[in-house]
mmCIF file of N, CA and C in Angstrom:
data_model
loop_
_atom_site.group_PDB
_atom_site.id
_atom_site.type_symbol
_atom_site.label_atom_id
_atom_site.label_comp_id
_atom_site.label_asym_id
_atom_site.label_seq_id
_atom_site.Cartn_x
_atom_site.Cartn_y
_atom_site.Cartn_z
ATOM 1 N N UNK A 1 0.592 -1.031 -0.050
ATOM 2 C CA UNK A 1 0.415 -0.363 -0.037
ATOM 3 C C UNK A 1 0.665 1.371 -0.383
ATOM 4 N N UNK A 2 1.479 2.110 -1.501
ATOM 5 C CA UNK A 2 2.246 2.962 -0.936
ATOM 6 C C UNK A 2 1.093 4.437 -0.687
ATOM 7 N N UNK A 3 1.101 4.881 0.433
ATOM 8 C CA UNK A 3 1.050 6.178 1.250
ATOM 9 C C UNK A 3 1.289 8.095 0.580
ATOM 10 N N UNK A 4 0.345 8.516 0.735
ATOM 11 C CA UNK A 4 0.676 9.936 0.186
ATOM 12 C C UNK A 4 1.503 10.264 0.790
ATOM 13 N N UNK A 5 2.138 11.481 0.068
ATOM 14 C CA UNK A 5 3.325 12.208 1.098
ATOM 15 C C UNK A 5 2.240 13.393 2.176
ATOM 16 N N UNK A 6 1.716 14.054 1.206
ATOM 17 C CA UNK A 6 0.530 15.239 1.667
ATOM 18 C C UNK A 6 -0.352 14.755 0.929
ATOM 19 N N UNK A 7 -1.877 15.688 1.624
ATOM 20 C CA UNK A 7 -2.701 16.635 1.007
ATOM 21 C C UNK A 7 -2.969 18.166 0.355
ATOM 22 N N UNK A 8 -1.602 18.618 1.219
ATOM 23 C CA UNK A 8 -1.759 19.710 1.160
ATOM 24 C C UNK A 8 -1.836 20.500 0.290
ATOM 25 N N UNK A 9 -0.730 20.162 -1.542
ATOM 26 C CA UNK A 9 -0.908 20.828 -2.640
ATOM 27 C C UNK A 9 -2.349 20.930 -3.325
ATOM 28 N N UNK A 10 -2.655 19.207 -3.286
ATOM 29 C CA UNK A 10 -3.838 18.866 -3.221
ATOM 30 C C UNK A 10 -5.131 20.521 -2.603
ATOM 31 N N UNK A 11 -5.312 20.486 -0.874
ATOM 32 C CA UNK A 11 -5.967 21.714 -1.008
ATOM 33 C C UNK A 11 -5.814 23.197 -1.023
ATOM 34 N N UNK A 12 -4.509 23.089 -0.910
ATOM 35 C CA UNK A 12 -4.034 24.780 -1.688
ATOM 36 C C UNK A 12 -4.131 24.466 -4.212
ATOM 37 N N UNK A 13 -4.527 23.559 -4.268
ATOM 38 C CA UNK A 13 -4.594 24.063 -5.591
ATOM 39 C C UNK A 13 -6.202 23.935 -5.491
ATOM 40 N N UNK A 14 -6.549 23.789 -5.381
ATOM 41 C CA UNK A 14 -9.110 23.489 -5.049
ATOM 42 C C UNK A 14 -8.582 24.521 -4.134
ATOM 43 N N UNK A 15 -8.349 25.067 -2.697
ATOM 44 C CA UNK A 15 -8.110 26.854 -2.867
ATOM 45 C C UNK A 15 -8.262 27.683 -4.155
ATOM 46 N N UNK A 16 -6.778 28.326 -4.953
ATOM 47 C CA UNK A 16 -6.474 28.109 -6.081
ATOM 48 C C UNK A 16 -8.505 28.366 -6.980
ATOM 49 N N UNK A 17 -8.390 27.467 -7.281
ATOM 50 C CA UNK A 17 -9.688 26.994 -8.356
ATOM 51 C C UNK A 17 -10.432 28.038 -7.641
ATOM 52 N N UNK A 18 -10.870 28.029 -5.830
ATOM 53 C CA UNK A 18 -12.321 27.759 -5.871
ATOM 54 C C UNK A 18 -11.875 29.114 -6.041
ATOM 55 N N UNK A 19 -10.468 30.715 -5.350
ATOM 56 C CA UNK A 19 -10.680 31.629 -5.261
ATOM 57 C C UNK A 19 -10.605 32.714 -7.764
ATOM 58 N N UNK A 20 -10.458 31.267 -7.596
ATOM 59 C CA UNK A 20 -11.264 32.329 -9.834
ATOM 60 C C UNK A 20 -12.445 32.211 -9.932
ATOM 61 N N UNK A 21 -12.731 30.938 -9.206
ATOM 62 C CA UNK A 21 -14.505 30.558 -9.208
ATOM 63 C C UNK A 21 -15.203 32.038 -8.761
ATOM 64 N N UNK A 22 -14.663 32.092 -7.215
ATOM 65 C CA UNK A 22 -15.337 33.406 -7.190
ATOM 66 C C UNK A 22 -15.309 34.656 -7.388
ATOM 67 N N UNK A 23 -13.641 34.852 -8.110
ATOM 68 C CA UNK A 23 -13.821 36.256 -8.656
ATOM 69 C C UNK A 23 -14.554 36.299 -9.816
ATOM 70 N N UNK A 24 -14.627 34.968 -10.278
ATOM 71 C CA UNK A 24 -15.771 35.342 -11.958
ATOM 72 C C UNK A 24 -17.048 35.905 -11.340
ATOM 73 N N UNK A 25 -17.656 35.143 -10.244
ATOM 74 C CA UNK A 25 -18.662 35.131 -9.445
ATOM 75 C C UNK A 25 -19.165 36.254 -8.997
ATOM 76 N N UNK A 26 -18.100 37.566 -8.710
ATOM 77 C CA UNK A 26 -18.193 38.630 -8.540
ATOM 78 C C UNK A 26 -17.996 39.062 -9.468
ATOM 79 N N UNK A 27 -17.894 39.394 -10.421
ATOM 80 C CA UNK A 27 -16.881 39.826 -11.814
ATOM 81 C C UNK A 27 -18.156 40.158 -12.757
ATOM 82 N N UNK A 28 -19.669 38.600 -13.041
ATOM 83 C CA UNK A 28 -20.014 38.724 -13.677
ATOM 84 C C UNK A 28 -21.557 39.022 -12.037
ATOM 85 N N UNK A 29 -21.629 39.361 -10.895
ATOM 86 C CA UNK A 29 -23.142 40.032 -10.374
ATOM 87 C C UNK A 29 -23.950 39.095 -10.858
ATOM 88 N N UNK A 30 -24.288 37.553 -11.213
ATOM 89 C CA UNK A 30 -24.908 36.538 -10.747
ATOM 90 C C UNK A 30 -24.755 35.523 -10.807
ATOM 91 N N UNK A 31 -25.596 34.725 -12.028
ATOM 92 C CA UNK A 31 -25.872 33.372 -11.308
ATOM 93 C C UNK A 31 -24.104 32.948 -12.372
ATOM 94 N N UNK A 32 -23.380 31.844 -12.398
ATOM 95 C CA UNK A 32 -22.611 31.210 -13.841
ATOM 96 C C UNK A 32 -22.980 29.515 -12.693
ATOM 97 N N UNK A 33 -22.682 28.213 -14.481
ATOM 98 C CA UNK A 33 -23.740 27.360 -14.338
ATOM 99 C C UNK A 33 -21.722 26.782 -13.719
ATOM 100 N N UNK A 34 -21.579 26.312 -13.515
ATOM 101 C CA UNK A 34 -19.840 24.850 -12.908
ATOM 102 C C UNK A 34 -19.668 25.677 -14.133
ATOM 103 N N UNK A 35 -21.112 24.271 -15.543
ATOM 104 C CA UNK A 35 -19.669 23.813 -16.964
ATOM 105 C C UNK A 35 -19.223 25.216 -17.926
ATOM 106 N N UNK A 36 -19.821 26.489 -17.401
ATOM 107 C CA UNK A 36 -19.429 28.048 -17.938
ATOM 108 C C UNK A 36 -18.139 28.154 -17.360
ATOM 109 N N UNK A 37 -18.254 28.225 -15.421
ATOM 110 C CA UNK A 37 -17.451 28.168 -14.695
ATOM 111 C C UNK A 37 -16.236 27.197 -15.351
ATOM 112 N N UNK A 38 -15.941 26.057 -15.742
ATOM 113 C CA UNK A 38 -14.889 25.335 -15.662
ATOM 114 C C UNK A 38 -14.423 25.207 -16.989
ATOM 115 N N UNK A 39 -14.669 26.128 -17.841
ATOM 116 C CA UNK A 39 -14.831 26.971 -19.675
ATOM 117 C C UNK A 39 -13.941 27.947 -19.355
ATOM 118 N N UNK A 40 -14.199 28.474 -18.537
ATOM 119 C CA UNK A 40 -13.459 30.146 -18.421
ATOM 120 C C UNK A 40 -11.675 29.736 -17.891
ATOM 121 N N UNK A 41 -12.381 29.068 -17.010
ATOM 122 C CA UNK A 41 -10.899 28.417 -15.930
ATOM 123 C C UNK A 41 -9.478 26.878 -15.768
ATOM 124 N N UNK A 42 -10.325 26.396 -18.180
ATOM 125 C CA UNK A 42 -9.773 25.472 -18.155
ATOM 126 C C UNK A 42 -9.530 24.682 -16.764
ATOM 127 N N UNK A 43 -10.747 24.315 -16.405
ATOM 128 C CA UNK A 43 -11.277 22.816 -15.211
ATOM 129 C C UNK A 43 -12.178 22.121 -15.774
ATOM 130 N N UNK A 44 -11.902 20.632 -15.019
ATOM 131 C CA UNK A 44 -13.224 19.771 -14.862
ATOM 132 C C UNK A 44 -14.890 20.075 -14.412
ATOM 133 N N UNK A 45 -15.455 20.900 -15.020
ATOM 134 C CA UNK A 45 -16.962 21.286 -13.913
ATOM 135 C C UNK A 45 -16.910 20.017 -12.991
ATOM 136 N N UNK A 46 -17.134 18.519 -12.766
ATOM 137 C CA UNK A 46 -17.217 17.786 -11.832
ATOM 138 C C UNK A 46 -15.935 18.276 -10.936
ATOM 139 N N UNK A 47 -14.790 18.071 -10.768
ATOM 140 C CA UNK A 47 -14.202 19.505 -9.688
ATOM 141 C C UNK A 47 -14.560 20.799 -9.532
ATOM 142 N N UNK A 48 -15.072 21.676 -9.947
ATOM 143 C CA UNK A 48 -15.810 22.286 -9.730
ATOM 144 C C UNK A 48 -16.536 22.442 -8.229
ATOM 145 N N UNK A 49 -17.480 20.952 -9.238
ATOM 146 C CA UNK A 49 -19.124 21.029 -8.366
ATOM 147 C C UNK A 49 -18.655 20.785 -6.824
ATOM 148 N N UNK A 50 -17.815 19.412 -6.449
ATOM 149 C CA UNK A 50 -17.184 19.355 -6.047
ATOM 150 C C UNK A 50 -16.929 20.263 -4.607
ATOM 151 N N UNK A 51 -15.793 21.459 -5.358
ATOM 152 C CA UNK A 51 -15.591 21.985 -4.775
ATOM 153 C C UNK A 51 -16.462 23.513 -3.862
ATOM 154 N N UNK A 52 -17.585 23.112 -4.968
ATOM 155 C CA UNK A 52 -18.300 24.609 -4.889
ATOM 156 C C UNK A 52 -19.960 24.335 -4.101
ATOM 157 N N UNK A 53 -19.946 23.355 -3.911
ATOM 158 C CA UNK A 53 -20.432 22.751 -3.204
ATOM 159 C C UNK A 53 -20.162 22.450 -1.424
ATOM 160 N N UNK A 54 -19.092 23.126 -1.077
ATOM 161 C CA UNK A 54 -18.257 23.126 0.345
ATOM 162 C C UNK A 54 -19.329 24.374 0.465
ATOM 163 N N UNK A 55 -18.949 25.474 -0.621
ATOM 164 C CA UNK A 55 -18.724 26.736 -0.477
ATOM 165 C C UNK A 55 -20.127 26.491 -0.190
ATOM 166 N N UNK A 56 -21.779 26.138 -1.204
ATOM 167 C CA UNK A 56 -22.926 26.419 -1.076
ATOM 168 C C UNK A 56 -23.220 26.207 1.025
ATOM 169 N N UNK A 57 -22.555 24.389 1.198
ATOM 170 C CA UNK A 57 -23.159 24.539 2.509
ATOM 171 C C UNK A 57 -22.269 25.882 3.332
ATOM 172 N N UNK A 58 -21.581 25.728 3.184
ATOM 173 C CA UNK A 58 -21.228 26.879 4.672
ATOM 174 C C UNK A 58 -21.933 28.160 3.567
ATOM 175 N N UNK A 59 -22.653 28.843 3.231
ATOM 176 C CA UNK A 59 -23.330 30.142 3.032
ATOM 177 C C UNK A 59 -22.645 30.043 2.783
ATOM 178 N N UNK A 60 -21.186 30.422 1.920
ATOM 179 C CA UNK A 60 -20.953 31.302 1.189
ATOM 180 C C UNK A 60 -21.398 31.458 -0.271
ATOM 181 N N UNK A 61 -22.162 30.642 -1.545
ATOM 182 C CA UNK A 61 -23.120 30.585 -2.228
ATOM 183 C C UNK A 61 -24.140 30.021 -1.994
ATOM 184 N N UNK A 62 -25.347 30.620 -3.083
ATOM 185 C CA UNK A 62 -26.075 29.616 -3.046
ATOM 186 C C UNK A 62 -25.988 29.776 -4.561
ATOM 187 N N UNK A 63 -26.812 28.230 -5.148
ATOM 188 C CA UNK A 63 -27.366 27.554 -6.071
ATOM 189 C C UNK A 63 -28.573 28.091 -6.238
ATOM 190 N N UNK A 64 -29.227 28.143 -7.919
ATOM 191 C CA UNK A 64 -29.958 28.484 -8.400
ATOM 192 C C UNK A 64 -30.013 26.729 -9.121
ATOM 193 N N UNK A 65 -31.728 26.179 -9.374
ATOM 194 C CA UNK A 65 -31.552 25.394 -10.525
ATOM 195 C C UNK A 65 -31.885 25.902 -12.039
ATOM 196 N N UNK A 66 -32.170 24.980 -13.115
ATOM 197 C CA UNK A 66 -33.741 25.421 -14.046
ATOM 198 C C UNK A 66 -32.451 25.599 -15.447
ATOM 199 N N UNK A 67 -32.756 26.544 -15.854
ATOM 200 C CA UNK A 67 -31.755 26.672 -17.015
ATOM 201 C C UNK A 67 -30.965 27.572 -17.322
ATOM 202 N N UNK A 68 -31.835 29.071 -16.493
ATOM 203 C CA UNK A 68 -30.143 29.295 -16.173
ATOM 204 C C UNK A 68 -29.242 29.636 -14.607
ATOM 205 N N UNK A 69 -29.307 28.460 -14.703
ATOM 206 C CA UNK A 69 -29.305 28.715 -12.597
ATOM 207 C C UNK A 69 -27.861 28.334 -12.905
ATOM 208 N N UNK A 70 -27.506 27.589 -11.407
ATOM 209 C CA UNK A 70 -26.062 27.698 -11.423
ATOM 210 C C UNK A 70 -25.235 28.687 -10.390
ATOM 211 N N UNK A 71 -24.101 28.723 -10.123
ATOM 212 C CA UNK A 71 -24.035 29.533 -8.408
ATOM 213 C C UNK A 71 -24.242 31.181 -8.741
ATOM 214 N N UNK A 72 -24.421 30.991 -7.531
ATOM 215 C CA UNK A 72 -23.950 32.574 -6.805
ATOM 216 C C UNK A 72 -23.671 32.583 -6.170
ATOM 217 N N UNK A 73 -22.786 34.117 -5.546
ATOM 218 C CA UNK A 73 -22.605 35.020 -4.132
ATOM 219 C C UNK A 73 -24.138 34.838 -3.211
ATOM 220 N N UNK A 74 -23.292 34.079 -1.898
ATOM 221 C CA UNK A 74 -24.508 34.777 -0.358
ATOM 222 C C UNK A 74 -23.649 35.937 0.268
ATOM 223 N N UNK A 75 -22.227 36.663 -0.143
ATOM 224 C CA UNK A 75 -21.832 37.110 1.351
ATOM 225 C C UNK A 75 -21.313 38.510 -0.691
ATOM 226 N N UNK A 76 -21.086 39.004 1.146
ATOM 227 C CA UNK A 76 -20.805 40.391 -0.342
ATOM 228 C C UNK A 76 -18.973 40.315 0.214
ATOM 229 N N UNK A 77 -18.588 40.224 -2.086
ATOM 230 C CA UNK A 77 -16.854 40.006 -1.668
ATOM 231 C C UNK A 77 -16.808 41.315 -0.565
ATOM 232 N N UNK A 78 -17.057 42.157 -0.470
ATOM 233 C CA UNK A 78 -15.881 43.140 0.639
ATOM 234 C C UNK A 78 -15.902 42.294 1.535
ATOM 235 N N UNK A 79 -16.773 41.772 2.031
ATOM 236 C CA UNK A 79 -17.309 41.415 3.644
ATOM 237 C C UNK A 79 -16.867 39.599 4.326
ATOM 238 N N UNK A 80 -16.616 39.293 2.464
ATOM 239 C CA UNK A 80 -15.981 37.728 2.888
ATOM 240 C C UNK A 80 -14.527 38.402 2.524
ATOM 241 N N UNK A 81 -13.803 37.211 3.928
ATOM 242 C CA UNK A 81 -13.210 36.464 3.716
ATOM 243 C C UNK A 81 -11.750 35.663 2.881
ATOM 244 N N UNK A 82 -11.238 35.614 2.997
ATOM 245 C CA UNK A 82 -10.726 34.593 2.375
ATOM 246 C C UNK A 82 -9.969 33.232 2.905
ATOM 247 N N UNK A 83 -9.740 33.297 4.335
ATOM 248 C CA UNK A 83 -9.808 32.385 5.797
ATOM 249 C C UNK A 83 -11.430 32.248 5.693
ATOM 250 N N UNK A 84 -12.806 32.911 5.479
ATOM 251 C CA UNK A 84 -13.761 32.033 6.387
ATOM 252 C C UNK A 84 -13.870 30.959 4.542
ATOM 253 N N UNK A 85 -13.123 31.157 3.353
ATOM 254 C CA UNK A 85 -12.868 29.989 2.248
ATOM 255 C C UNK A 85 -12.178 28.952 2.320
ATOM 256 N N UNK A 86 -10.886 29.373 2.888
ATOM 257 C CA UNK A 86 -10.663 28.648 3.144
ATOM 258 C C UNK A 86 -11.556 27.384 4.482
ATOM 259 N N UNK A 87 -10.766 27.933 5.072
ATOM 260 C CA UNK A 87 -11.822 27.680 5.872
ATOM 261 C C UNK A 87 -12.813 26.409 5.983
ATOM 262 N N UNK A 88 -13.395 26.958 5.122
ATOM 263 C CA UNK A 88 -15.154 26.383 4.408
ATOM 264 C C UNK A 88 -14.880 24.944 3.200
ATOM 265 N N UNK A 89 -14.031 24.933 1.992
ATOM 266 C CA UNK A 89 -13.008 23.319 1.648
ATOM 267 C C UNK A 89 -12.344 23.043 2.491
ATOM 268 N N UNK A 90 -11.957 22.918 4.469
ATOM 269 C CA UNK A 90 -11.832 22.043 5.284
ATOM 270 C C UNK A 90 -10.244 22.008 4.674
ATOM 271 N N UNK A 91 -9.865 23.084 4.628
ATOM 272 C CA UNK A 91 -8.319 22.603 3.846
ATOM 273 C C UNK A 91 -7.843 23.605 5.146
ATOM 274 N N UNK A 92 -7.989 23.872 5.991
ATOM 275 C CA UNK A 92 -7.535 24.315 7.366
ATOM 276 C C UNK A 92 -6.478 23.470 8.532
ATOM 277 N N UNK A 93 -5.327 23.887 8.796
ATOM 278 C CA UNK A 93 -4.585 23.235 9.878
ATOM 279 C C UNK A 93 -3.868 22.167 8.287
ATOM 280 N N UNK A 94 -3.575 22.567 7.539
ATOM 281 C CA UNK A 94 -2.930 21.703 6.435
ATOM 282 C C UNK A 94 -1.664 21.883 6.545
ATOM 283 N N UNK A 95 -0.291 22.673 7.392
ATOM 284 C CA UNK A 95 0.938 22.965 7.803
ATOM 285 C C UNK A 95 0.361 21.381 8.973
ATOM 286 N N UNK A 96 -0.131 21.543 9.937
ATOM 287 C CA UNK A 96 -0.491 20.093 10.880
ATOM 288 C C UNK A 96 -0.356 19.224 9.505
ATOM 289 N N UNK A 97 -2.018 19.040 9.445
ATOM 290 C CA UNK A 97 -1.626 17.401 8.516
ATOM 291 C C UNK A 97 -0.587 17.089 7.617
ATOM 292 N N UNK A 98 -0.061 18.301 6.955
ATOM 293 C CA UNK A 98 1.151 17.951 5.606
ATOM 294 C C UNK A 98 2.059 17.333 6.545
ATOM 295 N N UNK A 99 3.067 18.049 7.569
ATOM 296 C CA UNK A 99 3.382 17.775 8.710
ATOM 297 C C UNK A 99 3.476 15.942 8.833
ATOM 298 N N UNK A 100 2.441 16.665 10.034
ATOM 299 C CA UNK A 100 2.567 14.394 10.383
ATOM 300 C C UNK A 100 2.004 13.894 9.437
ATOM 301 N N UNK A 101 1.518 13.090 8.130
ATOM 302 C CA UNK A 101 1.948 12.313 7.210
ATOM 303 C C UNK A 101 3.194 11.485 7.692
ATOM 304 N N UNK A 102 4.027 12.137 6.865
ATOM 305 C CA UNK A 102 5.556 11.633 6.228
ATOM 306 C C UNK A 102 6.499 11.167 7.871
ATOM 307 N N UNK A 103 5.596 11.232 9.315
ATOM 308 C CA UNK A 103 5.947 11.017 9.918
ATOM 309 C C UNK A 103 5.328 10.230 10.773
ATOM 310 N N UNK A 104 3.652 10.055 10.634
ATOM 311 C CA UNK A 104 3.417 8.644 11.239
ATOM 312 C C UNK A 104 3.077 7.058 11.188
ATOM 313 N N UNK A 105 3.710 6.519 12.091
ATOM 314 C CA UNK A 105 4.121 4.789 11.824
ATOM 315 C C UNK A 105 5.018 4.268 12.527
ATOM 316 N N UNK A 106 5.713 4.907 13.053
ATOM 317 C CA UNK A 106 6.754 4.631 13.980
ATOM 318 C C UNK A 106 7.511 5.132 15.365
ATOM 319 N N UNK A 107 8.209 4.784 16.190
ATOM 320 C CA UNK A 107 8.317 5.648 17.478
ATOM 321 C C UNK A 107 9.500 6.675 16.951
ATOM 322 N N UNK A 108 10.035 6.252 16.075
ATOM 323 C CA UNK A 108 10.693 8.052 15.993
ATOM 324 C C UNK A 108 10.277 9.394 15.255
ATOM 325 N N UNK A 109 9.002 8.869 14.787
ATOM 326 C CA UNK A 109 7.740 9.396 13.744
ATOM 327 C C UNK A 109 7.047 9.720 14.955
ATOM 328 N N UNK A 110 6.342 9.253 15.627
ATOM 329 C CA UNK A 110 5.871 9.766 17.474
ATOM 330 C C UNK A 110 5.663 10.536 17.922
ATOM 331 N N UNK A 111 7.280 10.690 18.278
ATOM 332 C CA UNK A 111 8.176 11.463 18.553
ATOM 333 C C UNK A 111 8.443 13.040 18.218
ATOM 334 N N UNK A 112 8.077 12.667 16.007
ATOM 335 C CA UNK A 112 9.026 14.281 15.834
ATOM 336 C C UNK A 112 7.524 14.207 15.600
ATOM 337 N N UNK A 113 5.970 14.064 16.005
ATOM 338 C CA UNK A 113 4.953 14.772 15.382
ATOM 339 C C UNK A 113 4.510 14.705 16.796
ATOM 340 N N UNK A 114 5.657 14.857 18.052
ATOM 341 C CA UNK A 114 4.505 15.760 19.426
ATOM 342 C C UNK A 114 5.664 16.564 19.400
ATOM 343 N N UNK A 115 6.537 16.462 18.456
ATOM 344 C CA UNK A 115 8.144 17.977 18.252
ATOM 345 C C UNK A 115 7.871 19.047 17.930
ATOM 346 N N UNK A 116 7.044 18.431 16.364
ATOM 347 C CA UNK A 116 6.255 19.356 15.497
ATOM 348 C C UNK A 116 5.339 20.376 15.719
ATOM 349 N N UNK A 117 4.860 19.182 16.242
ATOM 350 C CA UNK A 117 2.830 19.955 16.147
ATOM 351 C C UNK A 117 2.941 21.599 16.162
ATOM 352 N N UNK A 118 3.502 21.778 18.407
ATOM 353 C CA UNK A 118 3.193 22.832 18.260
ATOM 354 C C UNK A 118 4.025 24.339 16.656
ATOM 355 N N UNK A 119 5.214 23.908 16.535
ATOM 356 C CA UNK A 119 5.664 24.876 15.379
ATOM 357 C C UNK A 119 4.418 24.714 14.350
ATOM 358 N N UNK A 120 3.647 23.606 13.762
ATOM 359 C CA UNK A 120 3.385 23.770 12.499
ATOM 360 C C UNK A 120 1.243 24.097 12.768
ATOM 361 N N UNK A 121 1.015 23.980 14.175
ATOM 362 C CA UNK A 121 -0.057 25.189 14.340
ATOM 363 C C UNK A 121 0.209 26.457 14.662
ATOM 364 N N UNK A 122 1.428 26.022 15.423
ATOM 365 C CA UNK A 122 1.639 27.735 14.614
ATOM 366 C C UNK A 122 2.183 28.756 13.456
ATOM 367 N N UNK A 123 2.319 27.894 12.607
ATOM 368 C CA UNK A 123 2.421 27.812 10.999
ATOM 369 C C UNK A 123 0.348 28.073 10.426
ATOM 370 N N UNK A 124 -0.555 27.132 11.489
ATOM 371 C CA UNK A 124 -1.869 27.363 11.081
ATOM 372 C C UNK A 124 -1.723 28.718 11.574
ATOM 373 N N UNK A 125 -1.701 29.141 12.986
ATOM 374 C CA UNK A 125 -2.584 30.188 12.887
ATOM 375 C C UNK A 125 -1.909 31.704 11.682
ATOM 376 N N UNK A 126 -0.875 30.938 11.505
ATOM 377 C CA UNK A 126 0.043 32.396 10.571
ATOM 378 C C UNK A 126 -0.423 32.533 9.695
ATOM 379 N N UNK A 127 -0.973 31.765 8.909
ATOM 380 C CA UNK A 127 -1.239 32.013 7.443
ATOM 381 C C UNK A 127 -2.846 31.887 7.497
ATOM 382 N N UNK A 128 -4.011 31.492 8.779
ATOM 383 C CA UNK A 128 -5.100 31.673 9.247
ATOM 384 C C UNK A 128 -5.108 33.349 8.920
ATOM 385 N N UNK A 129 -4.075 34.318 9.814
ATOM 386 C CA UNK A 129 -3.794 35.329 10.200
ATOM 387 C C UNK A 129 -3.728 36.747 8.768
ATOM 388 N N UNK A 130 -2.918 35.810 7.699
ATOM 389 C CA UNK A 130 -2.902 36.799 6.300
ATOM 390 C C UNK A 130 -4.488 36.735 6.557
ATOM 391 N N UNK A 131 -4.594 35.246 5.576
ATOM 392 C CA UNK A 131 -5.840 35.246 4.504
ATOM 393 C C UNK A 131 -7.689 36.068 4.719
ATOM 394 N N UNK A 132 -7.228 35.756 6.303
ATOM 395 C CA UNK A 132 -7.914 36.988 7.807
ATOM 396 C C UNK A 132 -8.373 38.530 7.276
ATOM 397 N N UNK A 133 -7.312 39.177 6.426
ATOM 398 C CA UNK A 133 -6.757 40.161 6.019
ATOM 399 C C UNK A 133 -7.182 40.808 4.349
ATOM 400 N N UNK A 134 -7.097 39.673 4.030
ATOM 401 C CA UNK A 134 -7.849 40.268 2.694
ATOM 402 C C UNK A 134 -9.801 39.656 2.062
ATOM 403 N N UNK A 135 -9.844 40.238 1.957
ATOM 404 C CA UNK A 135 -11.053 39.928 1.119
ATOM 405 C C UNK A 135 -11.908 38.934 -0.995
ATOM 406 N N UNK A 136 -13.030 39.148 -0.631
ATOM 407 C CA UNK A 136 -12.940 38.079 -2.191
ATOM 408 C C UNK A 136 -12.984 39.830 -3.135
ATOM 409 N N UNK A 137 -13.319 41.073 -2.419
ATOM 410 C CA UNK A 137 -13.267 41.613 -3.330
ATOM 411 C C UNK A 137 -11.934 42.914 -3.501
ATOM 412 N N UNK A 138 -10.413 42.405 -2.128
ATOM 413 C CA UNK A 138 -9.857 42.651 -2.643
ATOM 414 C C UNK A 138 -9.181 41.558 -3.934
ATOM 415 N N UNK A 139 -9.426 40.533 -3.830
ATOM 416 C CA UNK A 139 -8.708 39.680 -4.812
ATOM 417 C C UNK A 139 -9.599 39.934 -6.925
ATOM 418 N N UNK A 140 -10.554 40.533 -6.260
ATOM 419 C CA UNK A 140 -10.395 40.974 -7.745
ATOM 420 C C UNK A 140 -10.453 42.397 -8.070
ATOM 421 N N UNK A 141 -10.472 43.151 -7.166
ATOM 422 C CA UNK A 141 -8.745 43.635 -8.113
ATOM 423 C C UNK A 141 -7.740 43.417 -8.156
ATOM 424 N N UNK A 142 -7.140 42.880 -7.306
ATOM 425 C CA UNK A 142 -5.806 43.081 -6.959
ATOM 426 C C UNK A 142 -5.362 41.153 -9.156
ATOM 427 N N UNK A 143 -7.088 41.044 -9.714
ATOM 428 C CA UNK A 143 -6.044 39.760 -10.575
ATOM 429 C C UNK A 143 -6.747 40.707 -11.180
ATOM 430 N N UNK A 144 -7.466 41.712 -11.846
ATOM 431 C CA UNK A 144 -8.341 42.942 -12.462
ATOM 432 C C UNK A 144 -8.447 41.969 -14.116
ATOM 433 N N UNK A 145 -8.768 40.648 -13.799
ATOM 434 C CA UNK A 145 -9.244 40.499 -15.046
ATOM 435 C C UNK A 145 -10.596 40.524 -14.928
#
């Protein structure tokens, strides 16, 4: 059985994709289907739907069914922080998880987890503090798209 080294890269990739999709929604100001967004972002609609479902559960997005349906923002982009988006994706504490993954399974690994846990937790808090400083509206302005 092969163990993956870290899921952190996948979570960061999903976060980047979702940020792009949310910028599209914020600029459009209306609903947008997953197929339309996937085409704009050169992604797969099924992957996008999977990640957008998490944002819908967190009430960051709303969905509209029907011919003109799709996803729409349920929050003001000025008030929606990147930290909230990141947490909705269940990507929080990536440093802790990524650091622990390759160390598990033996006594030295367990000791390293104990030795590093405070450092990884501090890294997670630092990252969230940075993400709290920025809103979706900031990303719309910065991206210039």
